[in-house]
């Protein structure tokens, strides 16, 4: 490495090539997975290139390189740990969360909407009116009371009963 610092290109290429085995050994000792070893080697060699001016020829090159490789191995392990916490490892996830463009999901949404419309149509008139005004048209209680001629308390009660009945019909909750 001292010769490489002096500008000897061949010595620099040789020291980098000879460093790979030591970097791999350090990374394996740290617990880096086999499929991530090449990434650690590459990151370590890049770091060595950036900080080669800090190497002191009076000291051990292997110790200097091992320290750098150990830090890059720990960085890789941390990165892998963060990625594992963010990534979803569930083979059934796509089945439970279909793509918006999925034709079967679109058909299922249409079927659910049809079932909801049918269930609303079967409600008693006061409950159906409360759902239509407050739920579907998203009117305020005051607006719905003015439109229907009913007081707000009656609308609240009818909406509550309608929602309970709809849950029972659609989800089997009684």
PDB file of C-alpha atoms in Angstrom:
ATOM      1  CA  UNK A   1       0.000   0.000   0.000  1.00  0.00           C
ATOM      2  CA  UNK A   2       2.926   2.307   0.652  1.00  0.00           C
ATOM      3  CA  UNK A   3       4.013   1.868  -2.983  1.00  0.00           C
ATOM      4  CA  UNK A   4       0.448   2.516  -4.123  1.00  0.00           C
ATOM      5  CA  UNK A   5       0.390   5.733  -2.120  1.00  0.00           C
ATOM      6  CA  UNK A   6       3.587   6.694  -3.932  1.00  0.00           C
ATOM      7  CA  UNK A   7       1.766   6.435  -7.272  1.00  0.00           C
ATOM      8  CA  UNK A   8       2.603   2.862  -8.346  1.00  0.00           C
ATOM      9  CA  UNK A   9      -0.520   1.815 -10.243  1.00  0.00           C
ATOM     10  CA  UNK A  10       0.387  -1.882 -10.469  1.00  0.00           C
ATOM     11  CA  UNK A  11       1.049  -2.038  -6.743  1.00  0.00           C
ATOM     12  CA  UNK A  12      -2.338  -0.414  -6.109  1.00  0.00           C
ATOM     13  CA  UNK A  13      -4.141  -2.918  -8.348  1.00  0.00           C
ATOM     14  CA  UNK A  14      -2.285  -5.796  -6.679  1.00  0.00           C
ATOM     15  CA  UNK A  15      -3.050  -4.589  -3.132  1.00  0.00           C
ATOM     16  CA  UNK A  16      -6.760  -4.218  -3.963  1.00  0.00           C
ATOM     17  CA  UNK A  17      -6.910  -7.670  -5.567  1.00  0.00           C
ATOM     18  CA  UNK A  18      -5.072  -9.215  -2.599  1.00  0.00           C
ATOM     19  CA  UNK A  19      -7.399  -7.462  -0.152  1.00  0.00           C
ATOM     20  CA  UNK A  20     -10.566  -9.221  -1.316  1.00  0.00           C
ATOM     21  CA  UNK A  21      -9.919 -12.448   0.627  1.00  0.00           C
ATOM     22  CA  UNK A  22      -9.327 -10.573   3.896  1.00  0.00           C
ATOM     23  CA  UNK A  23     -12.442  -8.414   3.384  1.00  0.00           C
ATOM     24  CA  UNK A  24     -14.572 -11.510   2.752  1.00  0.00           C
ATOM     25  CA  UNK A  25     -13.194 -13.202   5.880  1.00  0.00           C
ATOM     26  CA  UNK A  26     -13.921 -10.146   8.040  1.00  0.00           C
ATOM     27  CA  UNK A  27     -17.447  -9.837   6.632  1.00  0.00           C
ATOM     28  CA  UNK A  28     -18.166 -13.542   7.225  1.00  0.00           C
ATOM     29  CA  UNK A  29     -16.900 -13.239  10.816  1.00  0.00           C
ATOM     30  CA  UNK A  30     -19.299 -10.322  11.329  1.00  0.00           C
ATOM     31  CA  UNK A  31     -22.198 -12.518  10.143  1.00  0.00           C
ATOM     32  CA  UNK A  32     -22.816 -11.089   6.681  1.00  0.00           C
ATOM     33  CA  UNK A  33     -24.855 -13.477   4.524  1.00  0.00           C
ATOM     34  CA  UNK A  34     -23.087 -15.134   1.608  1.00  0.00           C
ATOM     35  CA  UNK A  35     -25.251 -13.349  -0.946  1.00  0.00           C
ATOM     36  CA  UNK A  36     -24.254  -9.960   0.503  1.00  0.00           C
ATOM     37  CA  UNK A  37     -20.481 -10.567   0.666  1.00  0.00           C
ATOM     38  CA  UNK A  38     -19.781  -9.071  -2.759  1.00  0.00           C
ATOM     39  CA  UNK A  39     -21.580  -5.878  -1.774  1.00  0.00           C
ATOM     40  CA  UNK A  40     -19.457  -5.576   1.362  1.00  0.00           C
ATOM     41  CA  UNK A  41     -16.283  -6.205  -0.662  1.00  0.00           C
ATOM     42  CA  UNK A  42     -17.254  -3.512  -3.160  1.00  0.00           C
ATOM     43  CA  UNK A  43     -18.165  -0.967  -0.472  1.00  0.00           C
ATOM     44  CA  UNK A  44     -14.933  -1.696   1.388  1.00  0.00           C
ATOM     45  CA  UNK A  45     -12.786  -1.292  -1.711  1.00  0.00           C
ATOM     46  CA  UNK A  46     -14.527   1.997  -2.503  1.00  0.00           C
ATOM     47  CA  UNK A  47     -13.867   3.188   1.034  1.00  0.00           C
ATOM     48  CA  UNK A  48     -10.222   2.116   0.796  1.00  0.00           C
ATOM     49  CA  UNK A  49      -9.909   4.109  -2.427  1.00  0.00           C
ATOM     50  CA  UNK A  50     -11.427   7.215  -0.820  1.00  0.00           C
ATOM     51  CA  UNK A  51      -9.339   7.064   2.371  1.00  0.00           C
ATOM     52  CA  UNK A  52      -6.097   5.506   1.078  1.00  0.00           C
ATOM     53  CA  UNK A  53      -4.240   8.676   1.994  1.00  0.00           C
ATOM     54  CA  UNK A  54      -4.958   7.973   5.689  1.00  0.00           C
ATOM     55  CA  UNK A  55      -3.024   4.677   5.707  1.00  0.00           C
ATOM     56  CA  UNK A  56       0.161   4.901   7.776  1.00  0.00           C
ATOM     57  CA  UNK A  57       2.862   2.674   6.220  1.00  0.00           C
ATOM     58  CA  UNK A  58       4.460   2.280   9.677  1.00  0.00           C
ATOM     59  CA  UNK A  59       1.408   0.265  10.758  1.00  0.00           C
ATOM     60  CA  UNK A  60      -0.196  -3.005   9.656  1.00  0.00           C
ATOM     61  CA  UNK A  61      -2.123  -2.793   6.404  1.00  0.00           C
ATOM     62  CA  UNK A  62      -4.213  -5.855   7.346  1.00  0.00           C
ATOM     63  CA  UNK A  63      -5.342  -4.235  10.605  1.00  0.00           C
ATOM     64  CA  UNK A  64      -6.226  -0.998   8.805  1.00  0.00           C
ATOM     65  CA  UNK A  65      -8.157  -2.888   6.112  1.00  0.00           C
ATOM     66  CA  UNK A  66      -9.858  -5.133   8.687  1.00  0.00           C
ATOM     67  CA  UNK A  67     -11.164  -2.107  10.566  1.00  0.00           C
ATOM     68  CA  UNK A  68     -12.634  -0.637   7.385  1.00  0.00           C
ATOM     69  CA  UNK A  69     -14.094  -3.986   6.289  1.00  0.00           C
ATOM     70  CA  UNK A  70     -15.628  -4.504   9.725  1.00  0.00           C
ATOM     71  CA  UNK A  71     -17.381  -1.134   9.549  1.00  0.00           C
ATOM     72  CA  UNK A  72     -18.710  -1.832   6.045  1.00  0.00           C
ATOM     73  CA  UNK A  73     -19.931  -5.272   7.195  1.00  0.00           C
ATOM     74  CA  UNK A  74     -21.809  -3.701  10.107  1.00  0.00           C
ATOM     75  CA  UNK A  75     -23.301  -1.119   7.721  1.00  0.00           C
ATOM     76  CA  UNK A  76     -24.526  -3.955   5.480  1.00  0.00           C
ATOM     77  CA  UNK A  77     -26.038  -5.820   8.437  1.00  0.00           C
ATOM     78  CA  UNK A  78     -27.827  -2.672   9.626  1.00  0.00           C
ATOM     79  CA  UNK A  79     -29.131  -1.965   6.143  1.00  0.00           C
ATOM     80  CA  UNK A  80     -30.325  -5.543   5.792  1.00  0.00           C
ATOM     81  CA  UNK A  81     -32.075  -5.337   9.173  1.00  0.00           C
ATOM     82  CA  UNK A  82     -33.887  -2.122   8.230  1.00  0.00           C
ATOM     83  CA  UNK A  83     -34.924  -3.590   4.905  1.00  0.00           C
ATOM     84  CA  UNK A  84     -36.301  -6.722   6.592  1.00  0.00           C
ATOM     85  CA  UNK A  85     -38.463  -4.612   8.902  1.00  0.00           C
ATOM     86  CA  UNK A  86     -39.878  -2.655   5.944  1.00  0.00           C
ATOM     87  CA  UNK A  87     -40.331  -5.508   3.501  1.00  0.00           C
ATOM     88  CA  UNK A  88     -43.372  -7.736   3.611  1.00  0.00           C
ATOM     89  CA  UNK A  89     -42.474 -11.417   3.603  1.00  0.00           C
ATOM     90  CA  UNK A  90     -45.906 -12.872   3.138  1.00  0.00           C
ATOM     91  CA  UNK A  91     -46.626 -15.141   0.214  1.00  0.00           C
ATOM     92  CA  UNK A  92     -50.365 -14.484   0.527  1.00  0.00           C
ATOM     93  CA  UNK A  93     -50.153 -10.675   0.721  1.00  0.00           C
ATOM     94  CA  UNK A  94     -51.026 -10.200  -2.928  1.00  0.00           C
ATOM     95  CA  UNK A  95     -54.093 -12.384  -2.529  1.00  0.00           C
ATOM     96  CA  UNK A  96     -55.348 -10.290   0.383  1.00  0.00           C
ATOM     97  CA  UNK A  97     -54.490  -6.931  -1.201  1.00  0.00           C
ATOM     98  CA  UNK A  98     -55.183  -7.235  -4.914  1.00  0.00           C
ATOM     99  CA  UNK A  99     -54.001  -4.683  -7.411  1.00  0.00           C
ATOM    100  CA  UNK A 100     -56.426  -1.862  -8.186  1.00  0.00           C
ATOM    101  CA  UNK A 101     -56.378  -2.932 -11.818  1.00  0.00           C
ATOM    102  CA  UNK A 102     -57.236  -6.526 -10.923  1.00  0.00           C
ATOM    103  CA  UNK A 103     -60.462  -7.533 -12.720  1.00  0.00           C
ATOM    104  CA  UNK A 104     -61.552  -9.887  -9.937  1.00  0.00           C
ATOM    105  CA  UNK A 105     -61.190  -7.118  -7.333  1.00  0.00           C
ATOM    106  CA  UNK A 106     -63.240  -4.764  -9.524  1.00  0.00           C
ATOM    107  CA  UNK A 107     -65.958  -7.406  -9.917  1.00  0.00           C
ATOM    108  CA  UNK A 108     -65.948  -7.991  -6.171  1.00  0.00           C
ATOM    109  CA  UNK A 109     -66.358  -4.244  -5.489  1.00  0.00           C
ATOM    110  CA  UNK A 110     -69.295  -4.079  -7.917  1.00  0.00           C
ATOM    111  CA  UNK A 111     -70.902  -7.087  -6.226  1.00  0.00           C
ATOM    112  CA  UNK A 112     -70.474  -5.528  -2.767  1.00  0.00           C
ATOM    113  CA  UNK A 113     -71.987  -2.244  -3.988  1.00  0.00           C
ATOM    114  CA  UNK A 114     -74.974  -4.126  -5.446  1.00  0.00           C
ATOM    115  CA  UNK A 115     -75.485  -6.015  -2.169  1.00  0.00           C
ATOM    116  CA  UNK A 116     -75.343  -2.726  -0.236  1.00  0.00           C
ATOM    117  CA  UNK A 117     -77.905  -1.077  -2.555  1.00  0.00           C
ATOM    118  CA  UNK A 118     -80.222  -4.077  -2.149  1.00  0.00           C
ATOM    119  CA  UNK A 119     -79.844  -4.041   1.636  1.00  0.00           C
ATOM    120  CA  UNK A 120     -80.591  -0.296   1.785  1.00  0.00           C
ATOM    121  CA  UNK A 121     -83.689  -0.803  -0.374  1.00  0.00           C
ATOM    122  CA  UNK A 122     -85.021  -3.359   2.163  1.00  0.00           C
ATOM    123  CA  UNK A 123     -84.800  -0.922   5.098  1.00  0.00           C
ATOM    124  CA  UNK A 124     -87.969   0.641   6.520  1.00  0.00           C
ATOM    125  CA  UNK A 125     -88.701   4.059   4.898  1.00  0.00           C
ATOM    126  CA  UNK A 126     -87.460   6.206   7.828  1.00  0.00           C
ATOM    127  CA  UNK A 127     -84.181   4.310   8.118  1.00  0.00           C
ATOM    128  CA  UNK A 128     -83.653   4.266   4.353  1.00  0.00           C
ATOM    129  CA  UNK A 129     -84.251   8.033   4.224  1.00  0.00           C
ATOM    130  CA  UNK A 130     -81.723   8.643   7.026  1.00  0.00           C
ATOM    131  CA  UNK A 131     -79.072   6.552   5.249  1.00  0.00           C
ATOM    132  CA  UNK A 132     -79.701   8.291   1.931  1.00  0.00           C
ATOM    133  CA  UNK A 133     -79.592  11.818   3.360  1.00  0.00           C
ATOM    134  CA  UNK A 134     -76.827  11.462   5.951  1.00  0.00           C
ATOM    135  CA  UNK A 135     -74.712   8.645   4.521  1.00  0.00           C
ATOM    136  CA  UNK A 136     -75.000   8.724   0.769  1.00  0.00           C
ATOM    137  CA  UNK A 137     -75.602  12.431   0.154  1.00  0.00           C
ATOM    138  CA  UNK A 138     -73.387  13.366   3.126  1.00  0.00           C
ATOM    139  CA  UNK A 139     -75.747  16.076   4.340  1.00  0.00           C
ATOM    140  CA  UNK A 140     -75.448  17.508   7.821  1.00  0.00           C
ATOM    141  CA  UNK A 141     -78.114  16.685  10.396  1.00  0.00           C
ATOM    142  CA  UNK A 142     -79.574  20.189  10.026  1.00  0.00           C
ATOM    143  CA  UNK A 143     -79.729  19.897   6.225  1.00  0.00           C
ATOM    144  CA  UNK A 144     -81.320  16.442   6.364  1.00  0.00           C
ATOM    145  CA  UNK A 145     -83.857  17.594   8.984  1.00  0.00           C
ATOM    146  CA  UNK A 146     -84.834  20.574   6.840  1.00  0.00           C
ATOM    147  CA  UNK A 147     -85.173  18.406   3.723  1.00  0.00           C
ATOM    148  CA  UNK A 148     -87.174  15.595   5.364  1.00  0.00           C
ATOM    149  CA  UNK A 149     -89.179  17.615   7.860  1.00  0.00           C
ATOM    150  CA  UNK A 150     -87.998  15.323  10.701  1.00  0.00           C
ATOM    151  CA  UNK A 151     -86.132  16.385  13.808  1.00  0.00           C
ATOM    152  CA  UNK A 152     -82.416  15.636  14.211  1.00  0.00           C
ATOM    153  CA  UNK A 153     -82.971  13.186  17.079  1.00  0.00           C
ATOM    154  CA  UNK A 154     -85.265  11.022  14.952  1.00  0.00           C
ATOM    155  CA  UNK A 155     -82.723  11.073  12.094  1.00  0.00           C
ATOM    156  CA  UNK A 156     -79.913   9.989  14.438  1.00  0.00           C
ATOM    157  CA  UNK A 157     -81.998   7.115  15.826  1.00  0.00           C
ATOM    158  CA  UNK A 158     -83.057   6.005  12.338  1.00  0.00           C
ATOM    159  CA  UNK A 159     -79.472   6.157  11.070  1.00  0.00           C
ATOM    160  CA  UNK A 160     -78.212   4.153  14.059  1.00  0.00           C
ATOM    161  CA  UNK A 161     -80.870   1.476  13.568  1.00  0.00           C
ATOM    162  CA  UNK A 162     -80.268   1.400   9.812  1.00  0.00           C
ATOM    163  CA  UNK A 163     -76.523   0.908  10.233  1.00  0.00           C
ATOM    164  CA  UNK A 164     -77.104  -1.884  12.743  1.00  0.00           C
ATOM    165  CA  UNK A 165     -79.531  -3.590  10.348  1.00  0.00           C
ATOM    166  CA  UNK A 166     -77.125  -3.198   7.407  1.00  0.00           C
ATOM    167  CA  UNK A 167     -74.243  -4.680   9.406  1.00  0.00           C
ATOM    168  CA  UNK A 168     -76.441  -7.631  10.292  1.00  0.00           C
ATOM    169  CA  UNK A 169     -77.483  -8.219   6.690  1.00  0.00           C
ATOM    170  CA  UNK A 170     -74.076  -7.730   5.125  1.00  0.00           C
ATOM    171  CA  UNK A 171     -71.757  -9.228   7.736  1.00  0.00           C
ATOM    172  CA  UNK A 172     -74.030 -11.477   9.736  1.00  0.00           C
ATOM    173  CA  UNK A 173     -73.571  -9.330  12.892  1.00  0.00           C
ATOM    174  CA  UNK A 174     -76.756  -9.417  14.912  1.00  0.00           C
TER     175      UNK A 174
END
